Every structure is written in C-alpha cells, then in structure tokens.
Short mmCIF file of C-alpha atoms in Angstrom, two decimals:
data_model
loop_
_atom_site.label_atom_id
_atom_site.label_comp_id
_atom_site.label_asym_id
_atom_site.label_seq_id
_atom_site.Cartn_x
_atom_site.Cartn_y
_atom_site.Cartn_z
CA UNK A 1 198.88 -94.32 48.59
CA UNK A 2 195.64 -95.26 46.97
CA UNK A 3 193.98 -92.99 44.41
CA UNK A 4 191.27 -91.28 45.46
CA UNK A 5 188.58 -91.48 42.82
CA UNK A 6 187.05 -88.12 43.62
CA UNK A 7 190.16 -86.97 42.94
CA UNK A 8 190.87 -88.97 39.61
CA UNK A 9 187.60 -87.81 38.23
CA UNK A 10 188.10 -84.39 39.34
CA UNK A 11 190.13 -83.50 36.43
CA UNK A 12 188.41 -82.70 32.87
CA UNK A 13 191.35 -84.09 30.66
CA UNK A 14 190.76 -87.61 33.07
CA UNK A 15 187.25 -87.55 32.52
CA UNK A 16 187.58 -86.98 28.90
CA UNK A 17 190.10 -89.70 28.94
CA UNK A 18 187.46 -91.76 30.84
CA UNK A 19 184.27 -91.22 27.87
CA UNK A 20 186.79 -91.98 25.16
CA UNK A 21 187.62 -95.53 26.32
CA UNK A 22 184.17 -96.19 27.81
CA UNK A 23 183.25 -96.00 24.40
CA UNK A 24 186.36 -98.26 23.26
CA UNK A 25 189.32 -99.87 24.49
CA UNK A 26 192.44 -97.31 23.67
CA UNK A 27 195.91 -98.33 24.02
CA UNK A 28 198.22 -95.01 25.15
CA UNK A 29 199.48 -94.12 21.77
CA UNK A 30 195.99 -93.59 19.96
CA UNK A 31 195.39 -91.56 23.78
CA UNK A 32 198.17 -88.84 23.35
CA UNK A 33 197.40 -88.37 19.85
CA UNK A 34 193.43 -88.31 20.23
CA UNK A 35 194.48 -85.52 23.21
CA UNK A 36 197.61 -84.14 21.32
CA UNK A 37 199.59 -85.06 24.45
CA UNK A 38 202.92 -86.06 25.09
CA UNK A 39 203.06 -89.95 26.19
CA UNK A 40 204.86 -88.85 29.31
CA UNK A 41 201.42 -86.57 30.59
CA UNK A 42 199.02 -89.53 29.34
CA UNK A 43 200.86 -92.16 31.30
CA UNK A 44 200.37 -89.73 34.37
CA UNK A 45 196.65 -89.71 33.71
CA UNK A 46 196.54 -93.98 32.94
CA UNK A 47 198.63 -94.06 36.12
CA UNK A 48 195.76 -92.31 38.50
CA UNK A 49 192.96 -93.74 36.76
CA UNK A 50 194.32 -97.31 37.11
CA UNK A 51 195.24 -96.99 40.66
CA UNK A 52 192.24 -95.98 41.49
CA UNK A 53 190.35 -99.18 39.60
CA UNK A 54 188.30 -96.96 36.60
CA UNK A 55 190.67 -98.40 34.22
CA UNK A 56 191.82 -101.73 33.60
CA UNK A 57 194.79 -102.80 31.16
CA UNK A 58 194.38 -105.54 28.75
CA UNK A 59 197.68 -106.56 27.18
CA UNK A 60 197.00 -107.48 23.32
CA UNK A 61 199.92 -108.40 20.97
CA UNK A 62 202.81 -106.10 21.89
CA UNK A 63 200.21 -103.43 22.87
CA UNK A 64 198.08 -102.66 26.09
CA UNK A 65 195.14 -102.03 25.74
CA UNK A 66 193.03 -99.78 28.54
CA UNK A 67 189.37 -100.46 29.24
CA UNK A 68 186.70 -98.65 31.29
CA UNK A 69 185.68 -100.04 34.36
CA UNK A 70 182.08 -99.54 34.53
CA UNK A 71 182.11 -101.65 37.72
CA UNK A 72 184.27 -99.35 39.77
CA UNK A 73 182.12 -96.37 38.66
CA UNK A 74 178.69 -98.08 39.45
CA UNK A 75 180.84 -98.76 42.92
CA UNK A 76 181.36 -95.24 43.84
CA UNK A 77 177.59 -94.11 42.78
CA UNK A 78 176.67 -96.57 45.28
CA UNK A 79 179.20 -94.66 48.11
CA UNK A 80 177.40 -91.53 47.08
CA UNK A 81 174.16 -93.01 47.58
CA UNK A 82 175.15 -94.27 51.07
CA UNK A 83 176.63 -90.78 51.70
CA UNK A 84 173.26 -89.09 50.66
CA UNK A 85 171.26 -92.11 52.87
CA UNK A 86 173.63 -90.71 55.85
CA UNK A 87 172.89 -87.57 55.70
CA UNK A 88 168.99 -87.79 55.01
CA UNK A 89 168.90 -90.95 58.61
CA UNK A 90 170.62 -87.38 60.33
CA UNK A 91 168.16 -85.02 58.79
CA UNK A 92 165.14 -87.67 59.62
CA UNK A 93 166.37 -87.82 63.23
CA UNK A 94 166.85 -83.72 63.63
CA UNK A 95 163.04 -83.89 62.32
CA UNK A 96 162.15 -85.76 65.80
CA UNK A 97 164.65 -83.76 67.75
CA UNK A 98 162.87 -81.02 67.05
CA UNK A 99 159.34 -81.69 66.97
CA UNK A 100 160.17 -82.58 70.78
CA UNK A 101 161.31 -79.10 71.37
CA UNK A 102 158.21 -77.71 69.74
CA UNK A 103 155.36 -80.45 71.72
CA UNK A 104 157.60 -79.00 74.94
CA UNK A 105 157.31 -75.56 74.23
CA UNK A 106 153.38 -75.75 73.69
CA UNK A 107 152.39 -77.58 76.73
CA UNK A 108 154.16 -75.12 78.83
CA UNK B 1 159.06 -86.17 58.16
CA UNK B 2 156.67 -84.27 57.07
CA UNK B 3 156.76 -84.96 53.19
CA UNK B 4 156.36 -81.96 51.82
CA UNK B 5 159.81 -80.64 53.62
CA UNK B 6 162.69 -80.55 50.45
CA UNK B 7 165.59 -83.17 50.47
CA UNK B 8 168.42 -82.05 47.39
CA UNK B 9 171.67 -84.16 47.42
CA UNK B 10 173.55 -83.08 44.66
CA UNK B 11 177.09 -84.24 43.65
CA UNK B 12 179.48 -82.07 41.44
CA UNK B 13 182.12 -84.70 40.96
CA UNK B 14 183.94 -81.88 38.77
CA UNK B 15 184.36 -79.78 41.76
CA UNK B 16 184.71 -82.38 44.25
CA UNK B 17 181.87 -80.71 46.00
CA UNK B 18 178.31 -81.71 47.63
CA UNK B 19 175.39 -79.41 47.70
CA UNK B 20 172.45 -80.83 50.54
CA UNK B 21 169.17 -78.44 50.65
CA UNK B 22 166.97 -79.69 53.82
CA UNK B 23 163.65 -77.87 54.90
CA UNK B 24 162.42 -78.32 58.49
CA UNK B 25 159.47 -77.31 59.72
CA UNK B 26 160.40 -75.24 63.01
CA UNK B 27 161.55 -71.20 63.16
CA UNK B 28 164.75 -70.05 62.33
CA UNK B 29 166.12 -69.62 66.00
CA UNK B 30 165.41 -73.60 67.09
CA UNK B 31 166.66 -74.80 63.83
CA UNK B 32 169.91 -72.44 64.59
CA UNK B 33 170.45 -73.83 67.79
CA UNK B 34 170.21 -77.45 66.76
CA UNK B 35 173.17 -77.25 64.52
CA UNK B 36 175.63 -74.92 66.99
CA UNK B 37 174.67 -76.42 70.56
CA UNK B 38 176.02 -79.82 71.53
CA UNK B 39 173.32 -80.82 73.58
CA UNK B 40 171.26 -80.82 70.33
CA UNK B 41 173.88 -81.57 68.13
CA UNK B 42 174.56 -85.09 69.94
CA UNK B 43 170.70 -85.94 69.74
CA UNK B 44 170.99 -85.82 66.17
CA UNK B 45 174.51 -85.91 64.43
CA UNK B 46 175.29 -88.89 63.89
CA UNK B 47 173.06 -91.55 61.56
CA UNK B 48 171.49 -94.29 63.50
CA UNK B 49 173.17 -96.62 64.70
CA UNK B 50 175.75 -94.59 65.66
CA UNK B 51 175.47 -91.66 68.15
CA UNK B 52 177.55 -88.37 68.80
CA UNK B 53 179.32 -87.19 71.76
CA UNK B 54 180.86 -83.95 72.08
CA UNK B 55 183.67 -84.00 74.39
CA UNK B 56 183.58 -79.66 73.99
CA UNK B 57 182.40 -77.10 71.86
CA UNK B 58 183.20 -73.55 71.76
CA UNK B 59 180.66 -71.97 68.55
CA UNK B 60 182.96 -69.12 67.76
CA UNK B 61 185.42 -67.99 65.31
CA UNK B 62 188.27 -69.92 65.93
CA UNK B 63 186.51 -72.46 68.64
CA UNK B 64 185.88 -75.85 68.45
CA UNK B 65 184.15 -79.00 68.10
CA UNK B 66 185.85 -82.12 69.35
CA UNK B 67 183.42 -85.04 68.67
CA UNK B 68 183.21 -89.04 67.94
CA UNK B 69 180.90 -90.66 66.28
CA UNK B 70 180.05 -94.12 68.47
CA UNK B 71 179.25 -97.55 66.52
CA UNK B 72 176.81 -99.78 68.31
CA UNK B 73 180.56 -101.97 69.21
CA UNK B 74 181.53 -99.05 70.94
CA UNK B 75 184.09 -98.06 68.04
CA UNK B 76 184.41 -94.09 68.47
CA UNK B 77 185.22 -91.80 65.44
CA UNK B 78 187.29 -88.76 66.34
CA UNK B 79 186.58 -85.87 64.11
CA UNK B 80 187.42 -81.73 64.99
CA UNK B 81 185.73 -78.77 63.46
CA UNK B 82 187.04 -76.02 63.47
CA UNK B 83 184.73 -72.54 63.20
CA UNK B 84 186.04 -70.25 60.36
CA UNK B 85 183.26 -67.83 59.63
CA UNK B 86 179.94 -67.18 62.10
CA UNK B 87 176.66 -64.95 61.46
CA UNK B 88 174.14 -65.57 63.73
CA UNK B 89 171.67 -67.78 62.70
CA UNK B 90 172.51 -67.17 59.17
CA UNK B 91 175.74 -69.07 57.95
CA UNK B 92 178.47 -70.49 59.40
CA UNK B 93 181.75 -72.64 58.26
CA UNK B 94 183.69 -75.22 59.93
CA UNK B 95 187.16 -77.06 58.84
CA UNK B 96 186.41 -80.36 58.76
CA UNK B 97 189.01 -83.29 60.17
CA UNK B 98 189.11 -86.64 61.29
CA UNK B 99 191.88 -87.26 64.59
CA UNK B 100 192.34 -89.61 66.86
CA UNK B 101 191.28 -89.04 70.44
CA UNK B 102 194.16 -86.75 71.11
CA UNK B 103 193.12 -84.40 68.58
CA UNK B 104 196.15 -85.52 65.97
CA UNK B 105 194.73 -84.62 62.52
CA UNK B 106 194.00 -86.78 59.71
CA UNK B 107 194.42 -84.13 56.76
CA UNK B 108 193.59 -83.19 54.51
CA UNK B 109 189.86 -82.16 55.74
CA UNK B 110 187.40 -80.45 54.11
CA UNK B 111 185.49 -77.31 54.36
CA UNK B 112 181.61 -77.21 55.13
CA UNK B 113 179.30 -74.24 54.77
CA UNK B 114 176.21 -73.62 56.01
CA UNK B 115 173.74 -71.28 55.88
CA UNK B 116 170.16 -70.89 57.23
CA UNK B 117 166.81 -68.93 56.33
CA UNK B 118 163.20 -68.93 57.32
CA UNK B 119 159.72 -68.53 55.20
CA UNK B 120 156.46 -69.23 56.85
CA UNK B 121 157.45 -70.76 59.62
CA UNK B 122 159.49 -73.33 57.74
CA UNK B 123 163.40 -73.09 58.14
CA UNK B 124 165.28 -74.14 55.45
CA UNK B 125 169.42 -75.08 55.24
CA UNK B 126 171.85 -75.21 52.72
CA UNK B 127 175.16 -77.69 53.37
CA UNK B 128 177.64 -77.19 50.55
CA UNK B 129 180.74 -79.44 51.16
CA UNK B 130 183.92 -78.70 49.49
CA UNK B 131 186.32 -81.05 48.05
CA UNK B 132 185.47 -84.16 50.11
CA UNK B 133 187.68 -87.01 49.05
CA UNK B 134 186.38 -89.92 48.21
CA UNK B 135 188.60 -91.78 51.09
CA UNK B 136 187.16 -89.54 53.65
CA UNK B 137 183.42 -90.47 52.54
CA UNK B 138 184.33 -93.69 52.84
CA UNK B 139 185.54 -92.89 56.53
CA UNK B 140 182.51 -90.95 57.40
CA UNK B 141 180.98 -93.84 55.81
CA UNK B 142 182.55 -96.60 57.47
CA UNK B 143 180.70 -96.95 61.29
CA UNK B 144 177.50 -96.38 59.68
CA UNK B 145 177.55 -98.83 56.73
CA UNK B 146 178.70 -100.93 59.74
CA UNK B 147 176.63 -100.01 62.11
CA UNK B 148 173.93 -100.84 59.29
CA UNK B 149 174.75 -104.01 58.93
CA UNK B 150 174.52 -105.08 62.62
CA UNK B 151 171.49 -103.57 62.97
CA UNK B 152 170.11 -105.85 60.50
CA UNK B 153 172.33 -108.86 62.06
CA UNK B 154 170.61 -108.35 64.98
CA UNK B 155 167.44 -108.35 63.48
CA UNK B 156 167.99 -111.47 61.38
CA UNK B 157 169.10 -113.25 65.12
CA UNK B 158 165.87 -111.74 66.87
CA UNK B 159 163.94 -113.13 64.04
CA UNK B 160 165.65 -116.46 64.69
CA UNK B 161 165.13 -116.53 67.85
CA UNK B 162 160.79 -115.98 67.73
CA UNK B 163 160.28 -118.10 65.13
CA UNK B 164 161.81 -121.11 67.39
CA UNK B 165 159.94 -120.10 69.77
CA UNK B 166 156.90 -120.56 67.83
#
C-alpha cells in the first residue's frame, strides 16, 4: 500500500524528522541519536516518509544518506490548493443556486 | 459572488483535518435546505464539470445519501453519507465513503461536520473535515482535475476550429 502523506506528516516525531533533514541531509544513525531513538523506531519513521516520496536516500560511502524532498511537499500544497479550488467552484455554484430561489420567490 | 461573502480554507496537516468558513447571502432556512435536500444538493454538489445525482436520500439520523459524482465522459463517482448527528438548521454530521454503485465501501471515510447560523440576513457555514487522507483527496480530486482538463481541451479544439474558419 502506498503511504499516505497526510498520514506521514500527521505525526510530530515525522515532522520533526522532516525540518531536521530539510535543513541537512542525515543518515539514520545521527537521526536516532539527534531523537534519542532506538534505530529500530527511526527506520519505521524513514520507512513511511520514503514511501510516501518526502524523503529520498542518497547512498554515500558505506552510509545512506536521507534528503528532503521539497518537490513532493510543493506537490501536495498544490493537491490542497486544488482541494480548496473544489470546494470554492461548489460554493460559487450554490451562490447561483440560490440567488434563483430568491429572484423566484420575489416575483411571486 | 458577492465579494464581500467570507471564503476560509484552512488545513491542519497535524490533525489531518480541514476547516472551510463560507458566507452566503440568503436566510438561514434556504441555505439549510440547500445542503439536506437532493433536489438542491444535485444543482450544486459537485464542481463544474462534473454534476451530482442522488440516487436517494433520507436526512435523518441514521439515513442516507447515496450519490455519484458524473465527469463530463460519463465516469460516475459513488460516494455514501451516512447522517450521524441532526439539529435543524443548525449542525449536522455525515460519515463520509466512497463505494461502488452497489454501495460496497471504500474505507476508511471520513467524518464531516457542519453547522449553520444567520446574522443580517447573511447565512454563514462552517465545514470542518476530519482526518481526510491524502488518497481520498486525491479521489475526490480525481473527476474534477479531469474534468478540468477537458474542459479546457475542448476549449483549445473550439478555438481551433474558429480561427480556421477565419
């Protein structure tokens, strides 16, 4: 199943996890010390937040290195817009709908 | 619209949760009936291109909505709402689900609350929409953004078409 980003940014360690690497790439042993977590819980976090695109691995060396993904972010404040741009075409239409109703109501 | 009526979208990706403040400019009572009667609902539901169809609708505690949302192609969107709270003309809630046109859910859903009140003639609503996933939005999304674009195809080909002519 693909992550659902709502979901992946619905949790405050993620998004903490998230303004620490936007700032700089982190490989998942400075992340569980920076968070004093065990490596097991931060690889649960790097798992959702990769699956879901807001992370990207870089492999450097022996390490990996995980980078934000400004990209996929920008992506889903676009969906939000679109979202918003639904609802307000609905809202502009119930506008119409209802000025109908009223012109109807006066000429009788 | 008259541009003085509020528009709020606000997004608390935290909470998973959207907060929508629209004012219109008619009483209470029409405003009401707009948002629980399917004969209104379907004039306005759905964002143009697409249009809504109620198949039924019982507004009551425990009734229902079964609805699709129609792309110009004639793709239809099956989504049920379910009524969990009513006070008349008020606030009411639904459960939120896509289905297929059998009524099989797509879950999880997600929980919509409304709730209405009047000043001066001017009517205004509050939407608060709890923990809509981002898959779903893209869903609710999808026939519109669609839609969208072949409204605009269409355009392109109608512009086309004059300026041969000319």
């Amino acid at each position: 199943m693909r992550q659902d980003i709502f979901q992946a940014i619905a949790d405050p360690t993620r998004r903490a996890i998230l303004s620490l690497i936007a700032m700089q790439a982190l490989t998942p042993n400075t992340m569980a010390e920076k968070f004093d977590m065990s490596r097991q819980a931060v690889s649960k976090h790097i798992k959702v937040l990769n699956e879901c695109g807001l992370i990207r691995p870089e492999q450097s060396g022996r390490e990996i290195y995980y980078h934000f993904n400004a990209k996929k972010m920008q992506e889903f404040d676009n969906w939000l817009a679109q979202f918003r741009q639904s609802w307000e075409t609905q809202f502009n239409q119930l506008d119409k709908v209802l000025a109908t109703i009223k012109n109807k109501k006066n000429e009788q | 619209m008259n541009s003085n009526l509020l528009f709020d979208f606000t997004v608390d990706k935290a909470a998973k949760t959207v907060f929508i403040t629209r004012e219109f400019d008619a009483g209470l009572s029409l405003v009401w009936d707009a948002f629980t009667k399917p004969e209104l609902l379907d004039q306005w539901s759905a964002p143009a291109p697409m249009r809504a169809k109620t198949k039924y609708m019982n507004f009551e505690v425990g009734g229902k909505r079964f609805y699709a949302m129609i792309s110009p192609d004639g793709q239809a969107r099956w989504a049920l709402q379910r009524y969990t709270s009513i006070t008349p003309k008020t606030h009411f809630q639904i459960y939120n689900a896509f289905s297929d046109k059998d009524e099989n859910l797509e879950l999880p859903g997600s929980e919509w609350d409304y709730n209405f009140s009047e000043q001066d003639g001017i009517t205004k609503v509050n939407i608060t929409v709890f923990n809509e996933s981002f898959e779903r939005m893209e869903k609710l999304l999808d026939g519109f953004t669609a839609g969208f674009k072949m409204t605009l195809k269409n355009l392109e080909d109608l512009l086309v078409t004059l300026s041969q002519k000319s």
